Amino acid sequence: MYRLINLLLALALLPLTLQANDGYKLWLQYYPIENAEDWMTDVFTDAKVNGSGETISIIKNELELASEGFFNKKTSFTESGSKLWIALKSELPANLASRSTEDLGEEGYHIFNANGQVIVTANTQFGLLYGTFRLLQQIQLLEPISEHGIVEIPKIQKRVLNHWDNLNRTVERGYSGFSIWNWHRLPRHIDQQYLDYARANASVGINGTAITNVNANALVLTPYYLEKAQALANAFRPYGIKVYLTARFSSPMEIGGLKTADPLDPEVQQWWKDKAKEIYDYIPDFGGFLVKADSEGQPGPHNYGRTQAEGANVLADAVKPFGGIVMWRAFVYSEHTPDDRHKQAYNEFVPIDGKFRDNVIVQVKNGAIDFQPREPFHPLFGAMPETPLMMEFQITQEYLGHDTHLAFLAPMYEEVLKEDTYVNGEGSEVAKVIDGSLHDYSMTAMAGVANIGTDRNWTGHHFHQANWYAYGKLAWNPYERSERIALDWIKLTFTSDPDFVNPVKEMMLRSHEMVVNYMTPLGIHHIMARSHHYGPGPWVTGGERADWTSTYYHNASEKGMGFDRTRARSNALEQYAPELQEKWGNLETVPEKFLLWFHHLPWDHQMKSGNILWDEMALHYQKGVDEARQNVKTWKKLENHVDRYRYEHVLSFLKIQAEEAQWWRDAVLLYFGQFSNRPLPEGVESPEHDLEYYMNINHKFVPGI
Ligand code: BDP
């Protein structure tokens, strides 16, 4: 009893930040601030928000939440707003409005300090909402607002989450519970979580959401579901978020009773037009369709001998009168095409560049295979100057250890965005394709495959909230730096204490490379277990599709391993600019991180370090394991800086990760060791079990498929 009282007393004395925190509040913790500058407290004492309506109420509510969290005080909304004034530019007096000379567009904002009065201004209420979130972020981060202040204008127009959520609430490649859309209760019940979801998205500038799986169910386009989608759209609208739906190409047959879905058939065209009109009756600002066609068994224009452009255009024509768009995925490949899977999307799409309607944007995954821990950028970027292309990143960690493996993905996204396509000479980075500047695209967009589910903390791993956050930041500004993103996220989510921030930042920034090391270093790819992709499976071979097996990609034998994509074999390299063909095709100049992606090499190939390939590979795996173990130690040292709940949760996941990193190392090295016939180099631990043991691991009911 005595001990219990002591424990309760100790808990009561813990600072607020160290008490139980289930992570639901994400990066919007609004935790207490000590040592605030005067202006930071002042803004809540005399604040004015012009206008009315739902978005304005959200802005006011956000101010109230923040002032209570930061300072345990109520916000005073006044007529004068002498300390804080949030108003459209058109509502400001000329002397203040003229301070903001840049064109803020539809979503940009300007925050500045005018003699002690903080002004947040924009051309629209959504701009004001973004500006408010930014102001509150500045305060939590203890960062100033100068006289000139902060001007932010998104560099990408459509910043969309893609939910691979099914109507039965399972989530394809989702590891954080079930789908947050409770279709059964919709439309009558709007869960608070929908609003919190929209708020979190708005706080990082996400302005669209495709709520259903790309492996689409045509039923979502029937009135029964449209009514439900409408309810979600109504809930999201005040947060500046538009709803998109995935369209199954065969819908005219499945739910329309037509005999064909041929895009050139007039009846089919009319069906899509009528369907679009019906959707817009429910959702007047419906964003448009997202389509996966002719890929992994999905129906598409190929079924009728038509091109991807002919397929996309029929949907585009249907939504055009209402201002809608079509995001048409380039993830098109087939086991019946004899070519390297790497080359297929390029071969399919480049010849039809310029053939799409102007409200179509082609959605391209960051790499040519499939969201591997590391891929060179997709060769389509830069190769379609006449057709807007958008980036598709995967936030959910299908190939990166699922939810328990800490992998901060901003460095991976940043690496791709910074790569130079060379299409218009040096300096033609992928980011410039995406922001439209390289080819003068009229439409720009980015998609992120969501990692969100019903888990209380939304994303499974507390640290994977950072990937949702990072995606939003990079969609707003693809030139944003990972380090900045990590720093802000840590401070907003946990604390600004440098004793916590610095080691955690290091851990996050190194985590992607760590995962690459213990899974697929040196350009190795697609060697995960079959189907669910959980854990190693370099032995995966046979079955219905070669391009879904590991042996297709690693080609290991006594002679060596790797995928020869030079002229000698698949020549996928020819799809890149000559500068890259030269650089990546040459063993002297290819970055070692892409070595086995482009080359098949003998086990004793000399690496830059002086090691032979086999030894170097083994050392990479060991390095990954060492770092994963180190993370457990680092986190344990931070125990006093973080609340109990999140501390324990993260700790147990880090331990799982360290164990599974070892599982990866042992299984993969045993498997390739059969071919290399070489001992493990010094410094690499011997595997715990034999190869057979690892090959027989069979996890049941792995989530996400
Ligand atoms: C792969 C996934 C599969 C998705 C597909 C896609 O394994 O579940 O349906 O991508 O992007 O990564 O369409």
XYZ file of C-alpha atoms and ligand atoms in Angstrom:
718
model
C 0.000 0.000 0.000
C 2.749 2.356 1.073
C 4.577 1.671 -2.169
C 1.466 2.323 -4.161
C 0.941 5.702 -2.512
C 4.549 6.570 -3.205
C 4.140 5.624 -6.828
C 0.997 7.704 -7.187
C 2.713 10.641 -5.569
C 5.672 10.298 -7.877
C 3.403 10.199 -10.892
C 1.502 13.270 -9.783
C 4.745 15.161 -9.474
C 5.938 14.276 -12.938
C 5.868 17.252 -15.280
C 2.874 17.175 -17.562
C 4.921 16.206 -20.583
C 6.154 13.064 -18.912
C 2.721 11.738 -18.095
C 1.040 9.101 -20.182
C 0.696 10.136 -23.764
C -0.790 7.755 -26.278
C 0.404 9.782 -29.252
C -3.062 10.518 -30.588
C -2.271 14.215 -30.724
C 0.552 13.622 -33.177
C 2.749 16.670 -33.751
C -0.032 18.923 -32.476
C 0.768 18.306 -28.827
C 0.710 21.970 -27.769
C 2.598 21.052 -24.627
C 3.440 23.682 -21.973
C 6.049 26.275 -22.885
C 8.426 27.744 -20.397
C 10.601 30.760 -21.214
C 8.259 32.030 -23.878
C 8.968 35.460 -25.325
C 6.363 38.081 -24.526
C 4.817 38.150 -27.987
C 4.138 34.432 -27.789
C 1.909 34.844 -24.774
C 0.537 38.196 -25.926
C -0.992 36.932 -29.146
C -3.560 34.978 -27.177
C -4.527 37.944 -25.004
C -5.895 40.151 -27.753
C -6.684 38.229 -30.904
C -9.009 38.905 -33.765
C -9.970 36.507 -36.520
C -11.896 38.111 -39.362
C -14.763 36.406 -41.051
C -17.082 33.563 -40.246
C -17.813 30.034 -41.298
C -16.465 26.623 -40.472
C -12.866 27.252 -41.442
C -12.760 30.385 -39.324
C -14.206 28.435 -36.382
C -11.485 25.845 -36.840
C -8.875 28.599 -36.751
C -10.303 30.003 -33.525
C -10.562 26.608 -31.983
C -6.941 25.928 -32.839
C -5.869 29.135 -31.121
C -7.811 28.141 -28.043
C -6.363 24.663 -27.933
C -2.884 26.029 -28.294
C -3.124 28.742 -25.662
C -4.516 26.293 -23.163
C -1.822 23.795 -23.943
C 1.065 26.250 -24.047
C 0.112 28.584 -21.216
C -2.920 27.092 -19.540
C -4.864 30.236 -20.468
C -7.932 31.029 -22.492
C -7.666 33.014 -25.702
C -9.275 36.462 -25.616
C -10.886 37.274 -28.892
C -11.331 41.036 -29.155
C -12.453 43.673 -31.612
C -9.079 45.371 -31.792
C -6.839 42.350 -32.295
C -3.959 44.533 -31.252
C -1.693 41.535 -30.648
C -2.862 39.123 -33.312
C -4.934 39.745 -36.373
C -5.835 36.952 -38.758
C -7.520 38.316 -41.871
C -7.719 37.978 -45.622
C -5.475 40.365 -47.486
C -8.527 42.062 -48.953
C -9.726 42.807 -45.426
C -6.558 44.461 -44.194
C -6.060 48.228 -44.333
C -3.891 49.306 -47.264
C -0.783 49.959 -45.173
C -0.775 46.381 -43.843
C -1.958 44.706 -47.039
C 0.833 46.371 -48.968
C 3.404 44.680 -46.712
C 2.578 41.476 -48.447
C 3.705 41.984 -52.018
C 4.168 38.409 -53.160
C 1.358 36.602 -54.906
C 0.148 34.245 -52.219
C -2.176 32.424 -54.606
C -4.948 30.200 -53.313
C -3.113 28.621 -50.425
C -0.086 30.717 -49.524
C 0.164 32.833 -46.399
C 2.193 35.652 -44.916
C 2.859 36.061 -41.211
C 4.603 39.234 -40.045
C 5.074 41.456 -37.097
C 3.787 45.009 -37.523
C 4.981 46.964 -34.497
C 3.980 44.367 -31.991
C 0.895 43.183 -33.806
C 1.255 39.771 -35.418
C -0.589 39.577 -38.728
C -1.520 36.343 -40.465
C -2.839 37.015 -43.937
C -3.732 35.124 -47.106
C -6.072 35.332 -50.071
C -8.341 32.550 -48.846
C -9.522 31.096 -45.568
C -7.489 27.967 -46.245
C -4.398 30.127 -46.531
C -5.319 31.587 -43.144
C -5.708 28.104 -41.702
C -2.257 27.074 -42.937
C -0.841 30.333 -41.606
C -2.407 29.747 -38.211
C -0.904 26.290 -37.935
C 2.441 27.770 -38.867
C 2.155 30.530 -36.283
C 1.400 27.999 -33.560
C 4.281 25.862 -34.715
C 6.619 28.859 -34.481
C 5.501 29.402 -30.910
C 5.943 25.785 -29.861
C 9.379 25.807 -31.474
C 10.209 29.127 -29.783
C 11.060 30.688 -33.119
C 10.591 34.364 -33.903
C 8.363 36.179 -36.359
C 10.376 38.984 -37.822
C 9.166 42.201 -39.358
C 9.302 40.706 -42.838
C 8.099 37.455 -41.404
C 7.305 34.198 -43.100
C 5.944 33.841 -46.622
C 4.985 30.334 -47.642
C 3.411 29.310 -50.921
C 3.056 25.625 -51.771
C 5.221 24.538 -54.678
C 2.894 21.677 -55.586
C -0.814 22.143 -56.205
C -2.324 18.808 -55.233
C -0.913 17.158 -52.135
C -2.819 13.960 -51.749
C -2.865 10.971 -49.453
C -3.700 7.658 -51.070
C -5.453 5.256 -48.716
C -5.263 1.683 -49.859
C -8.369 1.060 -47.740
C -10.936 -1.538 -48.686
C -14.653 -1.272 -48.109
C -14.450 -4.117 -45.563
C -11.975 -1.964 -43.592
C -8.868 -4.025 -44.252
C -5.997 -1.922 -45.533
C -3.772 -3.234 -48.271
C -0.202 -2.845 -47.009
C -1.575 -1.218 -43.895
C -0.056 -2.181 -40.559
C -1.668 0.176 -38.069
C -4.951 -1.564 -37.541
C -7.985 -1.270 -39.773
C -9.203 1.477 -42.025
C -10.253 4.585 -40.154
C -13.289 4.849 -42.461
C -16.129 3.094 -40.757
C -18.244 2.635 -43.862
C -20.985 0.868 -42.002
C -21.621 3.787 -39.657
C -21.300 6.359 -42.390
C -22.974 8.594 -43.411
C -24.918 9.084 -40.174
C -21.988 8.933 -37.809
C -19.084 11.288 -38.340
C -16.409 10.080 -36.028
C -14.258 12.629 -34.245
C -11.287 10.822 -35.714
C -12.270 11.983 -39.217
C -12.053 15.573 -38.058
C -8.790 14.997 -36.233
C -7.456 13.349 -39.370
C -8.431 16.345 -41.478
C -6.941 18.723 -38.950
C -3.635 16.842 -38.874
C -3.495 16.871 -42.654
C -4.274 20.558 -42.864
C -1.552 21.276 -40.326
C 1.032 19.953 -42.799
C -0.680 21.265 -45.926
C -2.199 18.060 -47.325
C -5.214 19.104 -49.408
C -6.572 15.897 -50.898
C -7.343 12.328 -49.983
C -8.108 9.328 -52.156
C -10.046 7.300 -49.643
C -10.153 3.889 -51.323
C -7.713 1.269 -52.517
C -6.191 1.535 -55.987
C -7.158 -2.107 -56.346
C -10.605 -0.667 -56.579
C -14.031 -1.978 -55.831
C -16.575 -0.608 -58.298
C -19.170 -0.474 -55.525
C -17.688 2.736 -54.199
C -19.196 4.474 -57.222
C -22.732 3.340 -56.366
C -25.167 5.638 -54.512
C -24.891 3.524 -51.367
C -21.221 4.422 -51.012
C -21.362 7.828 -52.652
C -23.581 8.965 -49.831
C -20.904 7.858 -47.387
C -18.107 9.458 -49.374
C -20.183 12.627 -49.426
C -20.323 12.634 -45.630
C -16.547 12.389 -45.458
C -16.146 15.111 -48.070
C -18.416 17.384 -46.039
C -16.349 16.726 -42.934
C -13.064 17.438 -44.702
C -14.117 20.481 -46.733
C -13.583 23.146 -44.036
C -10.020 21.869 -43.672
C -9.305 22.464 -47.350
C -9.267 18.767 -48.209
C -10.860 17.331 -51.318
C -11.980 13.751 -51.714
C -10.870 11.588 -54.647
C -12.147 8.110 -55.449
C -10.459 5.178 -57.093
C -12.264 4.117 -60.246
C -12.268 0.520 -61.381
C -11.958 0.538 -65.131
C -14.561 -2.170 -65.587
C -17.189 -0.265 -63.564
C -19.429 0.353 -66.590
C -19.850 -3.414 -66.767
C -19.793 -4.278 -63.079
C -22.232 -1.679 -61.828
C -23.524 -0.201 -65.072
C -24.714 -3.351 -66.772
C -22.871 -2.583 -70.027
C -21.295 -5.337 -72.095
C -17.971 -3.591 -72.431
C -15.751 -1.031 -70.753
C -13.987 -0.158 -74.012
C -13.052 3.505 -73.664
C -13.854 4.189 -77.309
C -17.374 2.840 -77.031
C -19.878 5.755 -76.991
C -22.072 4.033 -74.440
C -19.113 3.608 -72.111
C -18.178 7.240 -72.571
C -21.717 8.295 -71.757
C -21.770 6.034 -68.720
C -18.700 7.738 -67.259
C -20.180 11.160 -68.005
C -23.405 10.280 -66.228
C -21.486 8.766 -63.353
C -19.364 11.877 -62.983
C -22.452 14.061 -62.922
C -23.977 11.848 -60.249
C -20.832 12.051 -58.118
C -20.721 15.832 -58.415
C -24.333 15.985 -57.294
C -23.186 14.370 -54.073
C -19.811 16.088 -53.813
C -19.708 19.407 -55.699
C -15.962 19.828 -55.167
C -15.049 16.179 -55.835
C -11.332 16.064 -56.705
C -11.504 13.371 -59.350
C -10.452 9.805 -60.025
C -7.342 7.858 -59.171
C -6.891 4.840 -61.441
C -4.772 1.723 -61.433
C -5.263 -0.040 -64.730
C -3.613 -2.937 -66.534
C -1.525 -3.807 -63.555
C -1.451 -6.836 -61.285
C -4.728 -8.169 -62.599
C -6.630 -4.875 -62.654
C -8.773 -4.242 -65.740
C -7.751 -1.488 -68.113
C -7.648 -0.215 -71.690
C -5.336 -3.091 -72.684
C -8.335 -5.381 -72.448
C -9.651 -3.579 -75.550
C -6.364 -2.969 -77.310
C -6.425 0.687 -76.294
C -3.646 2.872 -74.937
C -3.346 4.222 -71.420
C -4.135 7.671 -72.806
C -7.355 6.448 -74.420
C -8.295 4.906 -71.116
C -7.492 7.974 -69.047
C -9.175 10.402 -71.423
C -12.619 8.883 -71.166
C -12.611 9.502 -67.418
C -10.987 12.893 -67.878
C -13.709 14.013 -70.288
C -16.330 12.938 -67.786
C -15.004 15.021 -64.876
C -13.758 17.952 -66.938
C -17.011 19.982 -66.926
C -16.950 19.929 -63.129
C -13.280 20.845 -62.716
C -12.163 17.339 -61.796
C -8.912 15.615 -62.663
C -7.682 12.078 -63.274
C -4.581 10.725 -61.597
C -3.636 7.832 -63.847
C -1.011 5.532 -62.425
C 2.032 4.539 -64.451
C 2.477 1.371 -62.424
C 1.670 -0.718 -65.473
C 3.508 -3.967 -66.070
C 2.677 -7.491 -67.040
C 4.115 -10.933 -66.588
C 3.344 -11.534 -70.252
C 5.726 -8.799 -71.365
C 9.126 -10.434 -71.763
C 11.033 -7.256 -70.881
C 12.686 -6.359 -67.563
C 9.878 -5.080 -65.339
C 12.000 -1.978 -64.770
C 11.480 -0.922 -68.378
C 7.805 -1.552 -68.918
C 6.141 1.638 -67.680
C 8.558 3.791 -69.647
C 8.010 1.751 -72.790
C 4.286 2.061 -72.388
C 4.013 5.749 -71.534
C 6.757 7.612 -73.392
C 5.255 6.941 -76.842
C 1.943 8.479 -75.708
C 3.451 11.611 -74.188
C 1.188 14.536 -75.057
C -1.778 12.318 -75.846
C -3.531 12.848 -72.532
C -6.243 15.426 -71.838
C -5.085 18.469 -69.921
C -6.863 17.335 -66.754
C -4.896 14.087 -66.548
C -1.750 13.747 -64.488
C 0.270 10.549 -64.634
C 1.187 9.241 -61.190
C 4.622 7.636 -61.113
C 6.147 5.711 -58.229
C 9.516 7.045 -57.089
C 11.327 4.069 -58.608
C 10.724 1.712 -61.502
C 10.201 -1.491 -59.521
C 8.126 -1.048 -56.394
C 8.845 1.050 -53.316
C 12.025 -0.815 -52.465
C 14.098 0.427 -49.504
C 16.237 2.140 -52.108
C 15.632 2.644 -55.806
C 17.158 4.953 -58.378
C 14.542 7.435 -59.577
C 11.967 6.268 -62.110
C 13.212 6.865 -65.679
C 9.830 8.381 -66.603
C 10.748 11.498 -64.635
C 12.066 13.865 -67.245
C 10.907 11.689 -70.128
C 7.391 13.101 -70.561
C 7.696 16.824 -71.154
C 4.198 17.071 -72.656
C 2.320 15.243 -69.900
C 2.249 16.362 -66.285
C 3.776 13.712 -64.026
C 3.288 13.455 -60.304
C 5.284 11.635 -57.661
C 3.901 8.690 -55.714
C 5.758 7.907 -52.513
C 4.842 5.091 -50.184
C 4.524 6.184 -46.580
C 3.364 2.819 -45.323
C 6.337 0.504 -45.007
C 5.460 -2.418 -47.209
C 9.082 -3.201 -47.974
C 10.688 -1.526 -44.985
C 9.818 -3.795 -42.090
C 6.164 -2.822 -41.735
C 5.144 -0.895 -38.635
C 7.715 -2.061 -36.096
C 10.858 -0.968 -37.945
C 11.891 2.599 -37.355
C 12.653 4.122 -40.732
C 12.399 7.869 -41.110
C 11.607 8.183 -44.778
C 12.304 11.864 -45.467
C 15.942 11.124 -46.419
C 14.720 8.523 -48.901
C 12.206 10.930 -50.427
C 14.786 13.696 -50.455
C 17.354 11.485 -52.172
C 14.949 10.807 -55.045
C 13.787 14.413 -55.356
C 17.369 15.611 -55.545
C 18.523 13.180 -58.206
C 19.441 14.826 -61.476
C 17.608 13.557 -64.538
C 19.936 15.616 -66.810
C 17.144 15.875 -69.368
C 17.613 19.604 -69.791
C 21.267 19.483 -68.864
C 22.753 19.486 -65.385
C 20.412 20.732 -62.672
C 17.278 18.971 -63.957
C 16.413 17.419 -60.615
C 13.389 15.220 -60.116
C 11.950 17.917 -57.808
C 11.822 20.232 -60.808
C 9.782 17.709 -62.743
C 7.390 17.420 -59.834
C 7.006 21.135 -59.150
C 6.377 21.598 -62.870
C 9.240 24.017 -63.446
C 11.306 21.778 -65.707
C 8.661 21.233 -68.357
C 6.297 24.039 -67.494
C 3.526 21.672 -66.452
C 0.167 23.295 -65.854
C -0.744 20.794 -63.152
C 1.426 19.537 -60.293
C 0.780 16.908 -57.638
C 2.272 14.467 -55.191
C 0.723 11.353 -53.659
C 1.698 9.502 -50.511
C 0.376 6.022 -49.757
C -0.896 6.479 -46.216
C 0.344 4.606 -43.158
C -2.712 5.534 -41.111
C -5.036 3.119 -39.345
C -7.165 2.635 -36.252
C -4.185 2.289 -33.909
C -4.553 4.850 -31.156
C -1.379 6.589 -32.314
C -2.539 6.386 -35.964
C 0.616 4.886 -37.459
C 1.682 1.899 -35.328
C 5.180 3.091 -34.560
C 5.152 6.472 -32.851
C 8.032 7.506 -35.064
C 6.097 6.723 -38.209
C 3.931 9.725 -37.509
C 7.031 11.552 -38.681
C 6.663 9.984 -42.118
C 3.134 11.287 -42.530
C 4.370 14.683 -41.361
C 7.426 14.563 -43.640
C 5.341 13.609 -46.632
C 3.132 16.663 -46.074
C 6.123 18.954 -45.743
C 7.794 17.638 -48.896
C 4.551 17.791 -50.862
C 4.286 21.454 -49.889
C 7.916 22.076 -50.689
C 9.912 19.306 -52.380
C 13.125 21.205 -51.627
C 12.625 20.971 -47.863
C 15.496 19.301 -45.998
C 15.093 16.091 -44.024
C 17.070 17.426 -41.133
C 14.797 20.420 -40.729
C 11.742 18.181 -40.937
C 13.114 15.791 -38.332
C 14.074 18.573 -35.948
C 10.718 20.282 -36.079
C 8.808 17.045 -35.784
C 10.742 15.906 -32.717
C 10.282 19.237 -30.987
C 6.587 19.454 -31.792
C 5.929 15.856 -30.817
C 8.130 15.386 -27.766
C 10.239 18.200 -26.370
C 12.770 20.853 -27.348
C 15.304 19.624 -24.813
C 18.539 19.228 -26.801
C 19.513 16.209 -24.713
C 16.574 14.440 -26.292
C 16.382 16.198 -29.637
C 19.965 15.615 -30.756
C 20.299 11.865 -30.246
C 16.794 11.264 -31.576
C 17.478 13.359 -34.647
C 20.636 11.342 -35.332
C 18.759 8.118 -34.861
C 16.024 9.207 -37.262
C 18.314 10.564 -39.940
C 20.370 7.387 -40.011
C 17.449 5.003 -39.780
C 16.630 4.658 -43.478
C 20.218 3.793 -44.349
C 20.261 1.362 -41.444
C 17.244 -0.473 -42.850
C 18.819 -0.530 -46.309
C 21.928 -2.047 -44.733
C 20.216 -4.942 -43.018
C 17.724 -5.573 -45.847
C 19.005 -4.652 -49.275
C 22.422 -2.939 -49.372
C 24.463 -2.200 -52.503
C 21.479 -2.108 -54.857
C 20.015 -5.500 -53.936
C 16.254 -5.403 -54.272
C 12.989 -7.277 -53.933
C 14.228 -10.142 -51.757
C 11.416 -9.951 -49.197
C 9.201 -12.891 -48.291
C 6.540 -13.775 -50.813
C 3.289 -11.881 -50.948
C 3.207 -10.220 -47.519
C 6.813 -9.024 -47.855
C 7.408 -9.426 -44.138
C 10.957 -10.553 -43.464
C 13.622 -11.951 -45.758
C 12.894 -14.289 -48.665
C 15.863 -14.311 -51.039
C 14.958 -17.923 -51.857
C 11.510 -16.981 -53.226
C 11.284 -18.491 -56.708
C 8.763 -20.118 -59.047
C 5.044 -19.554 -58.879
C 2.763 -17.677 -61.210
C 4.961 -14.675 -61.901
C 8.736 -14.500 -62.217
C 8.668 -10.745 -61.612
C 7.255 -11.364 -58.145
C 10.145 -13.600 -57.086
C 13.480 -12.781 -55.515
C 15.559 -14.890 -57.859
C 14.337 -12.784 -60.806
C 15.991 -9.776 -59.192
C 19.184 -11.066 -57.573
C 20.240 -13.702 -60.131
C 22.646 -15.253 -57.629
C 24.833 -18.169 -58.654
C 28.408 -19.302 -58.061
C 29.367 -16.673 -60.598
C 28.023 -13.760 -58.570
C 24.833 -11.772 -58.239
C 22.956 -8.660 -59.341
C 20.669 -7.513 -62.150
C 22.568 -6.614 -65.276
C 20.714 -3.613 -66.635
C 23.558 -2.507 -68.893
C 23.618 -2.921 -72.642
C 24.818 -6.486 -72.137
C 21.433 -7.560 -70.805
C 18.199 -5.700 -70.112
C 19.590 -2.268 -70.921
C 17.101 -0.479 -68.672
C 19.885 2.067 -68.427
C 19.086 3.337 -71.894
C 15.926 4.884 -70.459
C 18.018 7.416 -68.563
C 19.861 10.455 -69.929
C 23.275 9.762 -71.556
C 25.068 11.280 -68.560
C 23.466 8.703 -66.276
C 23.976 5.823 -68.682
C 27.624 6.736 -68.626
C 27.825 7.145 -64.866
C 25.690 4.224 -63.738
C 26.815 1.921 -66.537
C 30.456 2.223 -65.583
C 31.812 0.216 -62.660
C 34.250 2.993 -61.833
C 31.564 5.632 -61.437
C 28.320 3.907 -60.458
C 27.496 4.791 -56.836
C 27.922 1.602 -54.808
C 24.431 2.039 -53.408
C 23.148 1.157 -56.922
C 25.833 -1.390 -57.800
C 23.787 -4.591 -57.937
C 20.740 -2.740 -59.247
C 22.530 -2.186 -62.526
C 25.281 -4.798 -62.584
C 25.796 -8.508 -62.143
C 29.158 -8.976 -60.487
C 31.397 -11.776 -59.269
C 31.689 -12.373 -55.551
C 35.282 -11.221 -55.565
C 34.568 -7.930 -57.340
C 36.816 -5.268 -55.828
C 34.939 -2.581 -53.949
C 36.178 0.949 -53.262
C 36.964 -0.019 -49.677
C 39.371 -2.695 -50.891
C 37.027 -5.476 -49.767
C 35.614 -7.983 -52.174
C 31.877 -7.788 -52.899
C 30.932 -10.693 -50.638
C 32.767 -9.279 -47.634
C 31.452 -5.796 -48.235
C 27.927 -7.072 -48.453
C 28.224 -9.044 -45.242
C 29.675 -6.016 -43.475
C 26.736 -3.889 -44.566
C 24.319 -6.388 -43.053
C 26.308 -6.412 -39.837
C 26.377 -2.629 -39.745
C 22.610 -2.515 -40.006
C 22.269 -4.931 -37.112
C 24.763 -2.998 -34.990
C 22.876 0.226 -35.516
C 19.527 -1.318 -34.712
C 20.982 -2.597 -31.442
C 22.553 0.773 -30.761
C 19.161 2.441 -31.147
C 17.807 0.371 -28.287
C 20.633 1.628 -26.083
C 20.235 5.216 -27.208
C 16.525 5.142 -26.497
C 17.041 3.635 -23.043
C 19.229 6.591 -22.134
C 16.364 8.919 -22.988
C 13.928 7.335 -20.591
C 13.663 10.421 -18.409
C 12.877 12.708 -21.282
C 9.774 11.034 -22.542
C 6.468 9.939 -21.088
C 6.159 6.363 -19.943
C 3.646 5.267 -22.526
C 5.532 6.344 -25.601
C 8.852 5.352 -24.054
C 7.782 1.737 -23.535
C 5.995 1.490 -26.847
C 8.960 2.730 -28.832
C 11.368 0.622 -26.792
C 9.548 -2.593 -27.513
C 9.401 -1.793 -31.227
C 13.101 -0.966 -31.311
C 13.832 -4.317 -29.715
C 11.739 -6.094 -32.321
C 13.608 -4.202 -34.997
C 16.997 -5.218 -33.611
C 15.916 -8.868 -33.532
C 14.505 -8.712 -37.022
C 17.567 -6.960 -38.391
C 19.504 -9.965 -37.193
C 16.950 -12.284 -38.768
C 17.497 -10.464 -42.069
C 21.283 -10.601 -41.816
C 21.425 -14.275 -40.940
C 18.882 -15.460 -43.474
C 20.276 -13.448 -46.359
C 23.927 -14.187 -45.710
C 23.254 -17.904 -45.300
C 21.325 -17.933 -48.538
C 23.852 -16.029 -50.645
C 26.700 -17.795 -48.841
C 25.657 -20.991 -50.629
C 26.711 -19.346 -53.860
C 29.635 -17.252 -52.753
C 31.251 -20.212 -51.010
C 33.211 -17.859 -48.856
C 33.393 -17.478 -45.107
C 31.930 -14.468 -43.375
C 34.540 -11.749 -42.976
C 35.893 -10.760 -39.619
C 33.456 -8.623 -37.675
C 30.342 -10.374 -38.958
C 28.637 -12.599 -36.415
C 27.776 -16.183 -37.286
C 24.107 -16.873 -37.873
C 22.134 -18.319 -35.017
C 20.436 -21.052 -37.064
C 20.896 -22.811 -40.375
C 19.337 -21.746 -43.668
C 16.587 -24.325 -43.497
C 15.373 -22.822 -40.256
C 14.920 -19.396 -41.847
C 13.355 -20.795 -44.986
C 10.764 -22.574 -42.886
C 9.626 -19.524 -40.981
C 6.008 -19.097 -41.896
C 4.144 -16.204 -40.363
C 0.411 -16.596 -40.261
C -2.079 -13.856 -41.066
C 0.467 -11.145 -41.660
C -1.500 -7.900 -41.873
C -1.778 -5.800 -44.951
C -2.603 -8.218 -47.739
C 2.642 -3.088 -54.626
C 1.814 -3.764 -53.580
C 0.396 -3.992 -53.969
C -0.184 -2.742 -54.568
C 0.667 -2.301 -55.724
C 0.246 -0.977 -56.314
O 2.446 -4.972 -53.269
O -0.290 -4.396 -52.821
O -1.479 -2.948 -54.998
O 1.978 -2.096 -55.300
O 0.924 -0.002 -56.060
O 3.641 -2.434 -53.945
O -0.712 -0.926 -57.046
